[in-house]
Coordinates of C-alpha atoms in Angstrom, one line a residue:
X1306 CA 0.0 0.0 0.0
X1307 CA 1.2 3.5 -0.8
X1308 CA 2.6 5.8 1.9
X1309 CA 1.3 9.2 2.8
X1310 CA 3.1 12.4 1.6
X1311 CA 4.0 14.8 4.3
X1312 CA 1.7 13.5 7.0
X1313 CA -0.3 16.2 8.8
X1314 CA 1.4 18.8 6.6
X1315 CA 4.3 18.9 9.1
X1316 CA 6.9 21.5 7.9
X1317 CA 9.9 19.6 9.2
X1318 CA 11.2 17.2 11.9
X1319 CA 13.8 18.4 14.4
X1320 CA 16.1 15.5 15.5
X1321 CA 18.5 16.1 18.4
X1322 CA 21.5 13.8 18.7
X1323 CA 22.8 13.4 22.3
X1324 CA 25.1 11.1 24.2
X1325 CA 28.5 10.9 25.9
X1326 CA 31.5 12.5 24.4
X1327 CA 33.3 10.3 21.9
X1328 CA 30.4 8.1 21.1
X1329 CA 30.3 9.1 17.4
X1330 CA 27.6 11.7 17.3
X1331 CA 29.2 14.1 14.8
X1332 CA 30.6 11.4 12.6
X1333 CA 27.1 9.9 12.4
X1334 CA 25.5 13.2 11.3
X1335 CA 28.2 14.0 8.7
X1336 CA 28.1 10.5 7.2
X1337 CA 24.3 10.6 7.0
X1338 CA 24.3 14.0 5.2
X1339 CA 27.4 13.7 3.0
X1340 CA 27.3 9.9 2.5
X1341 CA 31.0 9.8 3.2
X1342 CA 33.0 9.3 6.4
X1343 CA 34.8 12.4 7.6
X1344 CA 38.5 12.3 8.2
X1345 CA 38.3 15.4 10.4
X1346 CA 35.1 16.5 12.1
X1347 CA 34.2 19.6 14.1
X1348 CA 33.8 19.1 17.9
X1349 CA 30.2 20.5 17.5
X1350 CA 28.5 20.7 14.2
X1351 CA 26.1 23.5 13.1
X1352 CA 22.5 22.4 12.4
X1353 CA 22.4 19.9 9.5
X1354 CA 19.5 19.8 7.1
X1355 CA 18.5 16.7 5.1
X1356 CA 16.3 17.7 2.1
X1357 CA 12.7 16.7 1.9
X1358 CA 13.3 14.1 -0.8
X1359 CA 15.8 12.3 1.4
X1360 CA 13.1 9.9 2.7
X1361 CA 9.8 8.8 1.1
X1362 CA 7.6 10.9 3.5
X1363 CA 9.1 14.0 1.9
X1364 CA 9.5 15.9 5.1
X1365 CA 12.7 17.8 5.6
X1366 CA 14.9 16.9 8.6
X1367 CA 17.0 19.2 10.7
X1368 CA 19.7 17.4 12.8
X1369 CA 21.0 19.2 15.9
X1370 CA 24.4 18.1 17.2
X1371 CA 25.0 18.6 21.0
X1372 CA 27.9 18.8 23.4
X1373 CA 28.1 16.6 26.5
X1374 CA 30.6 19.0 28.2
X1375 CA 29.4 20.1 31.7
X1376 CA 29.7 23.8 30.7
X1377 CA 27.2 23.2 27.8
X1378 CA 24.6 21.6 29.9
X1379 CA 22.1 24.5 29.8
X1380 CA 22.3 24.7 26.0
X1381 CA 21.9 20.9 25.8
X1382 CA 18.7 21.0 28.0
X1383 CA 17.3 23.8 25.7
X1384 CA 17.9 21.7 22.6
X1385 CA 16.4 18.6 24.1
X1386 CA 13.2 20.4 25.0
X1387 CA 12.9 21.7 21.4
X1388 CA 13.3 18.2 19.8
X1389 CA 10.7 16.3 17.9
X1390 CA 12.7 13.1 18.3
X1391 CA 15.9 12.2 20.1
X1392 CA 18.8 10.0 18.9
X1393 CA 20.7 8.8 22.0
X1394 CA 24.1 7.4 21.2
X1395 CA 26.5 5.0 22.9
X1396 CA 29.8 3.5 21.5
X1397 CA 29.7 -0.3 20.8
X1398 CA 33.4 -0.5 21.9
X1399 CA 32.8 1.4 25.2
X1400 CA 30.3 -0.6 27.4
X1401 CA 30.3 2.2 30.0
X1402 CA 28.6 4.5 27.6
X1403 CA 25.8 2.0 27.2
X1404 CA 25.4 1.8 31.0
X1405 CA 25.2 5.6 31.1
X1406 CA 22.0 5.5 29.1
X1407 CA 20.0 4.1 32.0
X1408 CA 22.0 5.7 34.8
X1409 CA 22.2 9.2 33.4
X1410 CA 20.7 10.1 30.0
X1411 CA 17.2 8.5 30.1
X1412 CA 16.6 9.7 33.8
X1413 CA 17.8 13.2 32.7
X1414 CA 15.2 13.3 29.9
X1415 CA 12.5 12.4 32.3
X1416 CA 13.7 15.1 34.8
X1417 CA 13.6 17.6 32.0
X1418 CA 10.1 16.3 31.0
X1419 CA 11.2 15.7 27.4
X1420 CA 8.4 13.5 26.1
X1421 CA 9.5 12.6 22.5
X1422 CA 10.4 9.3 20.9
X1423 CA 13.9 8.1 21.6
X1424 CA 16.0 6.1 19.2
X1425 CA 18.9 4.4 20.9
X1426 CA 21.9 4.1 18.5
X1427 CA 25.0 2.0 19.0
X1428 CA 27.8 3.7 17.0
X1429 CA 31.2 2.4 16.0
X1430 CA 29.9 -1.1 15.3
X1431 CA 33.1 -1.8 13.4
X1432 CA 35.2 -1.4 16.6
X1433 CA 33.3 -3.9 18.7
X1434 CA 35.3 -6.9 20.0
X1435 CA 34.1 -9.8 17.9
X1436 CA 35.4 -12.2 20.5
X1437 CA 32.5 -11.2 22.8
X1438 CA 29.3 -11.4 20.6
X1439 CA 26.4 -9.7 22.2
X1440 CA 22.7 -9.7 21.0
X1441 CA 21.3 -6.2 20.7
X1442 CA 17.9 -7.5 21.9
X1443 CA 19.5 -9.1 24.9
X1444 CA 21.3 -5.9 25.9
X1445 CA 18.5 -3.5 25.2
X1446 CA 15.4 -5.5 26.4
X1447 CA 15.8 -4.6 30.1
X1448 CA 16.4 -0.9 29.3
X1449 CA 13.4 -0.8 27.0
X1450 CA 11.2 -2.4 29.7
X1451 CA 12.2 0.3 32.1
X1452 CA 12.1 3.3 29.7
X1453 CA 9.0 2.9 27.4
X1454 CA 9.9 6.2 25.6
X1455 CA 12.5 4.2 23.6
X1456 CA 10.9 3.7 20.2
X1457 CA 13.6 1.4 18.7
X1458 CA 17.3 0.5 18.9
X1459 CA 19.8 0.1 16.1
X1460 CA 23.6 -0.4 15.8
X1461 CA 25.6 1.3 13.0
X1462 CA 29.0 2.2 11.7
X1463 CA 29.8 5.5 10.1
X1464 CA 33.2 4.3 9.0
X1465 CA 31.8 1.2 7.2
X1466 CA 28.5 2.9 6.2
X1467 CA 26.4 0.3 8.0
X1468 CA 22.8 1.4 8.7
X1469 CA 23.5 5.1 8.8
X1470 CA 20.4 6.3 6.7
X1471 CA 18.2 4.0 8.8
X1472 CA 19.0 5.9 12.0
X1473 CA 17.4 9.1 10.9
X1474 CA 14.7 7.3 9.0
X1475 CA 13.5 5.6 12.2
X1476 CA 13.7 8.9 14.1
X1477 CA 11.6 10.7 11.5
X1478 CA 9.2 7.8 11.3
X1479 CA 8.8 7.8 15.1
X1480 CA 7.6 11.4 14.8
X1481 CA 5.4 11.1 11.7
X1482 CA 4.1 7.6 12.4
X1483 CA 4.4 7.1 16.2
X1484 CA 3.8 3.6 17.7
X1485 CA 2.6 4.8 21.1
X1486 CA -0.9 6.0 20.2
X1487 CA -1.6 2.8 18.2
X1488 CA 0.0 -0.2 19.8
X1489 CA 0.7 -1.6 23.2
X1490 CA 4.1 -3.2 23.0
X1491 CA 3.7 -5.1 26.2
X1492 CA 0.4 -6.8 25.3
X1493 CA 1.1 -6.7 21.6
X1494 CA -2.4 -5.4 20.9
X1495 CA -3.9 -2.3 19.3
X1496 CA -4.7 0.3 21.9
X1497 CA -8.4 0.9 22.7
X1498 CA -8.6 4.4 21.2
X1499 CA -7.0 3.1 17.9
X1500 CA -9.6 0.2 17.9
X1501 CA -12.4 2.7 18.3
X1502 CA -11.2 4.9 15.5
X1503 CA -10.7 2.0 13.1
X1504 CA -14.1 0.7 14.0
X1505 CA -15.7 4.1 13.0
X1506 CA -13.7 4.0 9.8
X1507 CA -14.9 0.5 9.1
X1508 CA -18.5 1.5 9.6
X1509 CA -18.2 4.5 7.4
X1510 CA -16.8 2.3 4.6
X1511 CA -19.4 -0.4 5.1
X1512 CA -22.0 1.4 2.9
X1513 CA -24.6 -1.3 2.9
X1514 CA -24.3 -1.8 6.7
X1515 CA -24.0 -5.6 6.4
X1516 CA -21.1 -5.8 8.8
X1517 CA -18.5 -6.7 6.2
X1518 CA -16.5 -4.8 3.5
X1519 CA -17.3 -6.3 0.1
X1520 CA -14.7 -6.4 -2.6
X1521 CA -16.2 -3.1 -4.0
X1522 CA -16.2 -1.4 -0.6
X1523 CA -12.6 -2.6 0.1
X1524 CA -11.5 -1.2 -3.2
X1525 CA -13.3 2.2 -2.5
X1526 CA -11.5 2.3 0.9
X1527 CA -8.1 1.6 -0.8
X1528 CA -8.7 4.4 -3.4
X1529 CA -9.8 6.9 -0.7
X1530 CA -6.7 6.2 1.5
X1531 CA -4.0 5.4 -1.0
X1532 CA -5.2 6.9 -4.3
X1533 CA -4.8 3.5 -6.0
X1534 CA -7.2 0.6 -6.7
X1535 CA -6.6 -3.0 -5.6
X1536 CA -6.5 -5.6 -8.3
X1537 CA -8.9 -8.5 -7.9
X1538 CA -6.0 -10.8 -7.2
X1539 CA -4.7 -8.4 -4.4
X1540 CA -8.1 -8.4 -2.8
X1541 CA -8.1 -12.2 -2.8
X1542 CA -4.6 -12.2 -1.3
X1543 CA -5.6 -9.8 1.5
X1544 CA -8.5 -11.9 2.5
X1545 CA -6.5 -15.1 2.3
X1546 CA -3.8 -13.6 4.7
X1547 CA -6.6 -12.7 7.2
X1548 CA -8.5 -16.0 6.9
X1549 CA -5.3 -18.1 7.4
X1550 CA -4.7 -16.4 10.7
X1551 CA -8.3 -15.7 11.8
X1552 CA -11.2 -17.6 10.3
X1553 CA -13.8 -15.1 11.6
X1554 CA -12.0 -12.2 9.9
X1555 CA -13.7 -13.1 6.6
X1556 CA -17.2 -14.2 5.8
X1557 CA -19.3 -14.7 2.7
X1558 CA -20.0 -11.0 2.5
X1559 CA -16.3 -9.9 2.8
X1560 CA -13.8 -8.6 5.3
X1561 CA -15.3 -8.3 8.9
X1562 CA -14.4 -5.7 11.5
X1563 CA -12.4 -8.4 13.3
X1564 CA -10.4 -9.0 10.1
X1565 CA -10.0 -5.3 9.4
X1566 CA -8.5 -4.8 12.9
X1567 CA -6.3 -7.8 12.5
X1568 CA -4.9 -6.4 9.3
X1569 CA -3.9 -3.2 11.0
X1570 CA -2.3 -5.0 13.9
X1571 CA -0.4 -7.0 11.4
X1572 CA 0.9 -3.9 9.6
X1573 CA 2.1 -2.4 12.9
X1574 CA 3.8 -5.7 14.0
X1575 CA 5.7 -5.7 10.6
X1576 CA 6.8 -2.1 11.2
X1577 CA 4.4 -0.6 8.6
X1578 CA 2.9 2.0 10.9
X1579 CA 2.6 4.5 8.0
X1580 CA -0.2 2.4 6.5
X1581 CA -2.4 2.7 9.6
X1582 CA -1.5 6.3 10.1
X1583 CA -2.4 7.1 6.5
X1584 CA -5.8 5.5 7.0
X1585 CA -6.4 7.4 10.2
X1586 CA -5.3 10.8 8.7
X1587 CA -7.4 10.3 5.6
X1588 CA -10.4 10.1 7.9
X1589 CA -9.4 13.3 9.8
X1590 CA -7.6 11.9 12.9
X1591 CA -4.7 13.6 14.5
X1592 CA -1.8 12.1 16.5
X1593 CA -4.0 11.8 19.6
X1594 CA -6.4 9.7 17.5
X1595 CA -9.1 12.3 17.8
X1596 CA -10.8 14.1 14.9
X1597 CA -8.8 17.3 14.0
X1598 CA -10.3 20.6 15.2
X1599 CA -11.0 21.7 11.7
X1600 CA -13.6 18.9 11.4
X1601 CA -15.6 20.2 14.3
X1602 CA -17.6 23.4 13.4
X1603 CA -16.7 25.4 16.5
X1604 CA -17.9 28.6 14.8
X1605 CA -21.5 27.3 14.8
X1606 CA -21.6 27.3 18.7
X1607 CA -20.6 31.0 19.1
X1608 CA -23.1 32.7 21.3
X1609 CA -23.7 35.5 23.8
X1610 CA -23.4 34.7 27.5
X1611 CA -27.2 34.6 28.0
X1612 CA -27.8 32.4 25.0
X1613 CA -27.8 28.6 25.2
X1614 CA -27.3 25.7 22.7
X1615 CA -29.8 23.0 22.0
X1616 CA -30.1 20.0 19.7
X1617 CA -32.3 20.5 16.6
X1618 CA -35.2 18.3 15.9
X1619 CA -33.1 16.7 13.1
X1620 CA -30.4 15.7 15.6
X1621 CA -33.0 14.4 18.1
X1622 CA -34.6 12.2 15.5
X1623 CA -31.2 10.8 14.6
X1624 CA -30.5 10.1 18.3
X1625 CA -33.9 8.4 18.6
X1626 CA -32.8 6.1 15.8
X1627 CA -29.5 5.4 17.4
X1628 CA -31.3 4.5 20.7
X1629 CA -33.6 2.0 18.9
X1630 CA -30.6 0.5 17.0
X1631 CA -28.7 -0.2 20.2
X1632 CA -31.6 -1.1 22.4
X1633 CA -31.6 -4.6 20.8
X1634 CA -34.5 -6.0 22.9
X1635 CA -36.6 -2.9 22.5
X1636 CA -37.4 -2.7 26.2
X1637 CA -36.8 1.0 26.5
X1638 CA -33.7 0.3 28.7
X1639 CA -30.3 1.0 27.3
X1640 CA -28.0 -1.0 29.5
X1641 CA -24.6 0.4 30.5
X1642 CA -22.8 -1.9 28.1
X1643 CA -25.1 -0.8 25.3
X1644 CA -24.4 2.9 26.1
X1645 CA -20.7 2.0 25.8
X1646 CA -21.4 0.4 22.5
X1647 CA -23.1 3.6 21.3
X1648 CA -19.8 5.5 21.9
X1649 CA -17.6 2.6 20.8
X1650 CA -16.5 4.7 17.7
X1651 CA -15.6 7.7 19.8
X1652 CA -12.2 8.1 21.6
X1653 CA -13.9 7.7 25.0
X1654 CA -17.4 7.4 26.4
X1655 CA -18.2 11.0 27.3
X1656 CA -20.7 10.1 30.1
X1657 CA -18.3 8.1 32.3
X1658 CA -17.2 11.2 34.2
X1659 CA -18.9 14.2 36.0
X1660 CA -20.9 16.1 35.3
X1661 CA -22.7 13.5 33.1
X1662 CA -22.1 10.4 35.2
X1663 CA -25.2 9.6 37.2
X1664 CA -26.9 12.9 36.0
X1665 CA -29.9 11.1 34.4
X1666 CA -32.6 8.9 35.8
X1667 CA -31.9 5.2 35.7
X1668 CA -34.4 2.4 34.9
X1669 CA -35.1 -0.3 37.4
X1670 CA -32.6 -2.4 35.5
X1671 CA -29.9 0.3 35.8
X1672 CA -30.1 1.5 32.2
X1673 CA -31.3 4.6 30.4
X1674 CA -34.8 5.1 29.0
X1675 CA -35.1 7.0 25.7
X1676 CA -36.0 10.2 27.7
X1677 CA -33.0 9.8 29.9
X1678 CA -30.7 9.1 26.9
X1679 CA -31.9 12.3 25.1
X1680 CA -31.6 14.2 28.4
X1681 CA -27.9 13.3 28.7
X1682 CA -27.4 14.6 25.2
X1683 CA -29.3 17.8 26.0
X1684 CA -27.1 18.3 29.1
X1685 CA -23.9 17.8 27.1
X1686 CA -25.1 20.2 24.4
X1687 CA -26.0 22.8 27.0
X1688 CA -22.7 22.6 28.9
X1689 CA -20.2 21.7 26.1
X1690 CA -21.8 22.1 22.6
X1691 CA -18.5 21.4 20.8
X1692 CA -18.1 18.1 22.6
X1693 CA -21.7 17.2 21.8
X1694 CA -21.1 18.0 18.1
X1695 CA -17.8 16.0 18.2
X1696 CA -19.5 12.9 19.6
X1697 CA -22.4 13.2 17.2
X1698 CA -19.8 13.0 14.4
X1699 CA -18.1 10.1 16.1
X1700 CA -21.3 8.1 16.3
X1701 CA -22.0 8.7 12.6
X1702 CA -24.3 11.7 12.4
X1703 CA -24.8 11.9 8.6
X1704 CA -25.9 15.5 8.1
X1705 CA -24.0 18.8 8.3
X1706 CA -22.8 19.0 11.9
X1707 CA -23.9 22.6 12.2
X1708 CA -27.5 21.5 11.4
X1709 CA -27.5 19.4 14.6
X1710 CA -27.6 22.4 17.0
X1711 CA -29.3 25.7 17.4
X1712 CA -28.5 28.8 19.4
X1713 CA -31.4 30.1 21.4
X1714 CA -32.5 33.8 21.6
X1715 CA -30.9 35.9 24.3
X1716 CA -32.7 35.7 27.6
X1717 CA -33.0 39.5 27.9
X1718 CA -34.9 39.4 24.6
X1719 CA -37.2 36.6 25.9
X1720 CA -37.9 38.8 28.9
X1721 CA -39.0 41.7 26.7
X1722 CA -41.2 39.3 24.7
X1723 CA -42.4 37.9 28.0
X1724 CA -42.0 34.4 26.7
X1725 CA -39.2 31.8 26.3
X1726 CA -39.2 29.3 23.4
X1727 CA -36.3 27.2 24.9
X1728 CA -36.7 23.5 25.1
X1729 CA -34.0 23.1 27.7
X1730 CA -34.0 25.1 30.9
X1731 CA -31.2 25.4 33.5
X1732 CA -32.2 25.9 37.1
X1733 CA -29.7 26.8 39.8
X1734 CA -30.6 25.2 43.1
X1735 CA -29.4 27.3 46.1
X1736 CA -29.8 26.7 49.9
X1737 CA -28.0 26.2 53.1
X1738 CA -26.4 22.9 54.2
X1739 CA -28.9 20.2 55.1
X1740 CA -31.8 22.1 53.7
X1741 CA -32.8 19.3 51.4
X1742 CA -31.3 20.3 48.0
X1743 CA -29.7 16.9 47.3
X1744 CA -32.8 15.0 48.3
X1745 CA -34.9 17.2 45.9
X1746 CA -32.4 16.5 43.1
X1747 CA -32.5 12.7 43.9
X1748 CA -36.2 12.7 43.7
X1749 CA -36.0 14.5 40.4
X1750 CA -34.1 11.5 39.2
X1751 CA -36.6 9.0 40.6
X1752 CA -34.3 7.9 43.4
X1753 CA -35.7 6.7 46.7
X1754 CA -35.7 9.0 49.8
X1755 CA -32.9 8.5 52.3
X1756 CA -32.4 10.0 55.8
X1757 CA -28.6 9.8 55.4
X1758 CA -27.1 13.2 55.1
X1759 CA -24.1 13.6 52.8
X1760 CA -23.0 17.2 52.1
X1761 CA -22.5 18.2 48.5
X1762 CA -19.0 19.5 48.0
X1763 CA -19.0 20.4 44.3
X1764 CA -21.6 21.5 41.8
X1765 CA -23.8 18.6 40.8
X1766 CA -26.1 18.3 37.7
X1767 CA -29.3 16.4 37.2
X1768 CA -31.4 16.3 34.0
X1769 CA -34.8 14.9 33.2
X1770 CA -37.8 15.4 31.0
X1771 CA -40.7 17.3 32.5
X1772 CA -44.2 16.9 30.9
X1773 CA -46.4 19.9 30.9
X1774 CA -50.2 20.1 30.4
X1775 CA -51.1 19.2 26.9
X1776 CA -48.4 16.6 26.6
X1777 CA -45.6 19.1 25.9
X1778 CA -42.2 17.9 27.0
X1779 CA -39.4 20.2 28.2
X1780 CA -35.9 19.2 29.5
X1781 CA -35.0 20.6 32.9
X1782 CA -31.4 20.7 34.1
X1783 CA -30.9 21.2 37.9
X1784 CA -27.5 22.5 39.0
X1785 CA -27.0 22.1 42.8
X1786 CA -24.7 24.8 44.1
X1787 CA -23.2 24.1 47.6
X1788 CA -23.6 26.9 50.1
X1789 CA -19.8 27.3 50.2
X1790 CA -19.7 27.7 46.4
X1791 CA -22.1 30.7 46.2
X1792 CA -19.6 33.4 46.8
X1793 CA -17.3 32.0 44.2
X1794 CA -20.1 31.7 41.7
X1795 CA -21.2 35.3 42.2
X1796 CA -17.7 36.6 41.9
X1797 CA -18.1 36.3 38.1
X1798 CA -20.2 39.0 36.4
X1799 CA -21.7 36.6 33.9
X1800 CA -22.4 33.7 36.4
X1801 CA -26.2 34.1 36.2
X1802 CA -26.3 34.6 32.4
X1803 CA -26.7 30.9 31.8
X1804 CA -29.4 30.5 34.5
X1805 CA -33.0 30.4 33.4
X1806 CA -34.5 30.2 36.9
X1807 CA -33.2 29.9 40.5
X1808 CA -34.7 27.9 43.3
X1809 CA -33.9 28.5 47.0
X1810 CA -34.5 25.5 49.3
X1811 CA -34.8 25.7 53.0
X1812 CA -35.7 23.4 55.9
X1813 CA -39.2 24.6 56.8
X1814 CA -38.7 23.4 60.4
X1815 CA -35.5 25.3 61.0
X1816 CA -35.6 29.1 61.3
X1817 CA -31.9 29.5 60.8
X1818 CA -32.2 27.6 57.5
X1819 CA -34.9 30.0 56.4
X1820 CA -32.9 33.0 57.3
X1821 CA -29.8 31.7 55.4
X1822 CA -31.9 30.9 52.3
X1823 CA -33.4 34.4 52.3
X1824 CA -29.8 35.9 52.6
X1825 CA -28.8 33.8 49.6
X1826 CA -31.9 35.0 47.7
X1827 CA -31.0 38.6 48.4
X1828 CA -27.4 38.0 47.3
X1829 CA -28.4 36.3 44.0
X1830 CA -31.2 38.9 43.3
X1831 CA -28.8 41.7 44.0
X1832 CA -26.1 40.2 41.7
X1833 CA -28.8 39.9 38.9
X1834 CA -29.8 43.6 39.4
X1835 CA -26.1 44.7 39.3
X1836 CA -25.2 42.8 36.2
X1837 CA -28.5 42.9 34.2
X1838 CA -29.0 39.1 34.5
X1839 CA -32.1 39.0 36.7
X1840 CA -33.6 35.6 36.9
X1841 CA -37.0 34.3 38.0
X1842 CA -36.8 32.8 41.5
X1843 CA -38.9 30.3 43.5
X1844 CA -38.7 29.5 47.2
X1845 CA -39.1 25.8 48.2
X1846 CA -40.0 25.0 51.8
X1847 CA -38.6 21.4 52.2
X1848 CA -39.3 18.9 54.9
X1849 CA -43.0 19.8 55.0
X1850 CA -43.6 16.6 57.0
X1851 CA -42.0 18.3 60.0
X1852 CA -43.5 21.1 62.1
X1853 CA -42.7 24.6 60.8
X1854 CA -40.8 27.0 63.0
X1855 CA -43.2 29.4 64.9
X1856 CA -43.0 32.5 62.7
X1857 CA -42.7 30.7 59.4
X1858 CA -45.9 31.9 57.8
X1859 CA -45.4 35.6 58.8
X1860 CA -41.8 35.6 57.7
X1861 CA -42.4 33.9 54.4
X1862 CA -45.4 36.1 53.6
X1863 CA -43.3 39.3 54.4
X1864 CA -40.3 38.2 52.3
X1865 CA -42.4 37.1 49.3
X1866 CA -44.5 40.3 49.3
X1867 CA -41.4 42.5 49.9
X1868 CA -39.5 41.0 47.0
X1869 CA -42.5 40.5 44.7
X1870 CA -42.3 36.7 44.2
X1871 CA -44.5 33.7 44.9
X1872 CA -44.9 32.4 48.4
X1873 CA -42.7 29.4 49.3
X1874 CA -43.8 26.1 47.8
X1875 CA -44.1 23.4 50.5
X1876 CA -42.8 19.9 49.6
X1877 CA -42.0 16.7 51.5
X1878 CA -39.5 14.3 49.8
X1879 CA -40.0 11.8 52.6
X1880 CA -43.7 11.6 51.8
X1881 CA -43.1 11.9 48.1
X1882 CA -45.3 15.1 48.0
X1883 CA -43.6 17.4 45.6
X1884 CA -46.5 19.7 44.9
X1885 CA -45.7 19.7 41.1
X1886 CA -42.5 21.5 41.9
X1887 CA -40.6 20.5 38.7
X1888 CA -43.5 21.5 36.5
X1889 CA -43.8 24.8 38.4
X1890 CA -40.1 25.4 37.8
X1891 CA -40.4 24.9 34.1
X1892 CA -43.5 27.1 33.9
X1893 CA -41.8 29.9 35.7
X1894 CA -38.8 29.6 33.4
X1895 CA -41.1 29.9 30.4
X1896 CA -42.2 33.3 31.7
X1897 CA -38.9 35.0 32.2
X1898 CA -40.4 38.4 33.0
X1899 CA -42.3 37.1 36.1
X1900 CA -41.2 36.0 39.5
X1901 CA -38.1 38.2 39.5
X1902 CA -37.3 39.3 43.0
X1903 CA -36.6 43.0 43.8
X1904 CA -34.1 43.9 46.6
X1905 CA -34.3 47.2 48.5
X1906 CA -31.2 48.4 46.7
X1907 CA -32.8 47.5 43.4
X1908 CA -36.0 49.3 44.3
X1909 CA -34.2 52.4 45.4
X1910 CA -32.2 52.4 42.2
X1911 CA -35.4 52.1 40.1
X1912 CA -37.0 55.0 42.1
X1913 CA -33.9 57.1 41.5
X1914 CA -33.9 56.4 37.8
X1915 CA -37.7 57.2 37.7
X1916 CA -37.0 60.5 39.4
X1917 CA -34.2 61.3 37.0
X1918 CA -36.3 60.4 34.0
X1919 CA -39.2 62.5 35.3
X1920 CA -36.9 65.5 35.8
X1921 CA -35.4 65.0 32.3
X1922 CA -39.0 64.8 31.0
X1923 CA -39.9 68.1 32.7
X1924 CA -36.7 69.7 31.4
X1925 CA -37.3 68.4 27.9
X1926 CA -41.0 69.6 28.0
X1927 CA -39.9 73.0 29.2
X1928 CA -37.2 73.2 26.5
X1929 CA -39.8 72.2 23.9
X1930 CA -42.2 74.9 25.1
X1931 CA -39.4 77.5 25.0
X1932 CA -38.4 76.5 21.5
X1933 CA -42.0 76.6 20.2
X1934 CA -42.5 80.0 21.8
X1935 CA -39.3 81.4 20.2
X1936 CA -40.4 80.0 16.9
X1937 CA -43.8 81.6 17.2
X1938 CA -42.3 85.0 18.1
X1939 CA -40.0 84.8 15.1
X1940 CA -43.0 84.2 12.8
X1941 CA -44.9 87.1 14.4
X1942 CA -41.9 89.4 14.1
X1943 CA -41.4 88.4 10.4
X1944 CA -45.0 89.1 9.6
X1945 CA -44.9 92.5 11.4
X1946 CA -41.9 93.5 9.4
X1947 CA -43.5 92.4 6.2
X1948 CA -46.7 94.5 6.9
X1949 CA -44.5 97.6 7.7

């Protein structure tokens, strides 16, 4: 198969040659560049450039010679840190220089945090004592086990021109076609991320979706990746190689995924990494085996701070189809292993970590219903639209990625229109410790009530579908904010821009809990007034199964009336009496001009602005009267002059 030309458009490869003094560094470089052994060589060579046509990948190489003298140590460290690859030399006739690789040079690279492929080169092969034959594998195996950054080892002789071009070919190849991301040397298997990428490529090339690449599909794949068709005899040969080693690699329909993966493992084992890398790069993968940034339409997710991002109906329908495809038994329960399978063509499963892990309601069998599956996607699109788009592409979204998402209208415009057309609402949940925030969120996810108190240390997200009257469904995201995290949140001017509605939870049996909740309400409302990001607010009186504190009714009535918001909504998670709280949250979010609390400072500010505006109005009216009077006088004077 053909090789790629200038992989990833790399402008050049910088190879630094280092090692003990007298190990043959400079002679190695001169012989490689001039193809002749130097009789006299400089102590330290200037940068040496190999032209782009020196090796098949057509990428120019710059070779940097270094000095091992103690006074040059700073310059050496600087060059090592700038390297794309490192050639580390020892002298075959000086065993102590080989020992120095593991006692000094390789540890030094780690200390300097030089993370590039290393090619270990034994120079002066012609001077080795033939009376003591030593196997290179035997010598290097323990060192390579200890230092995994070593890509390969080779012995050479500049004097006898033995394996000199190969040294820098291997170094260049380690940069352009690295082994590390593709293959686990210890287990001799493809790495998981490589398998996932190749699986996605296989599926994209399996046009008829029959689980095998037919001869025609295999040929199309070859043309796309290598710009050359396969002859029928070559296709037969490829399938025979696979079938001889792995019967399940080929069936009556063609090359299976198992066979496709086996072929790539075989290429890598035989040192033909460029073949697999060419395939990956043709399908847009970078050296991290992720899709290149230019394939993800980041520009389509640009938005103002008070705009949000949602999936379009087109994307939601596609995801419904994906759910049905992977829910093999059609029981509306996507098991964890099936969720993993959905993302088996992505570099990683995006929902294995916070904030997505455990953010959606689980079925009795521990899986995801269709609503929960779509809710997780809605949450990812809201919090990280680029990642959502990226994963849609990984799982095979067929349309233009930018058609999969839409940016909502600004929330301040929704307030003017007195209506929000969003399908996904984000609700911030505030409240003092032990007020019942986590219990409320757990109930939102259908989890049983527990008396066990476990304080929330970091922000936590929960997402679910809320059905409104008339069968309309909206997605609600609850973000629980620990009491200790409120000050940090409000230290940012735009922190409330993403919030559609805020809920303040307090323990209705505890007066101190109520007082702290109202303090938080005033802080949040004041921040909204100061920044222009006012949000509708609701107060939730939790633990309604307990007796209220004595002045609860009077206090709550006074606060709700003073601030112009609804009276506290009583709920009891213990009795599963939620008073339609989640529906009420969504309804309030849909009316962004209502339920906005007003602080005393905000009220005073408004009165001041009203007074100023009224004064300006009187001034402008007075000015207008004066101007009209002056104009009338001028008309009168002109007429009088005309009559005279």
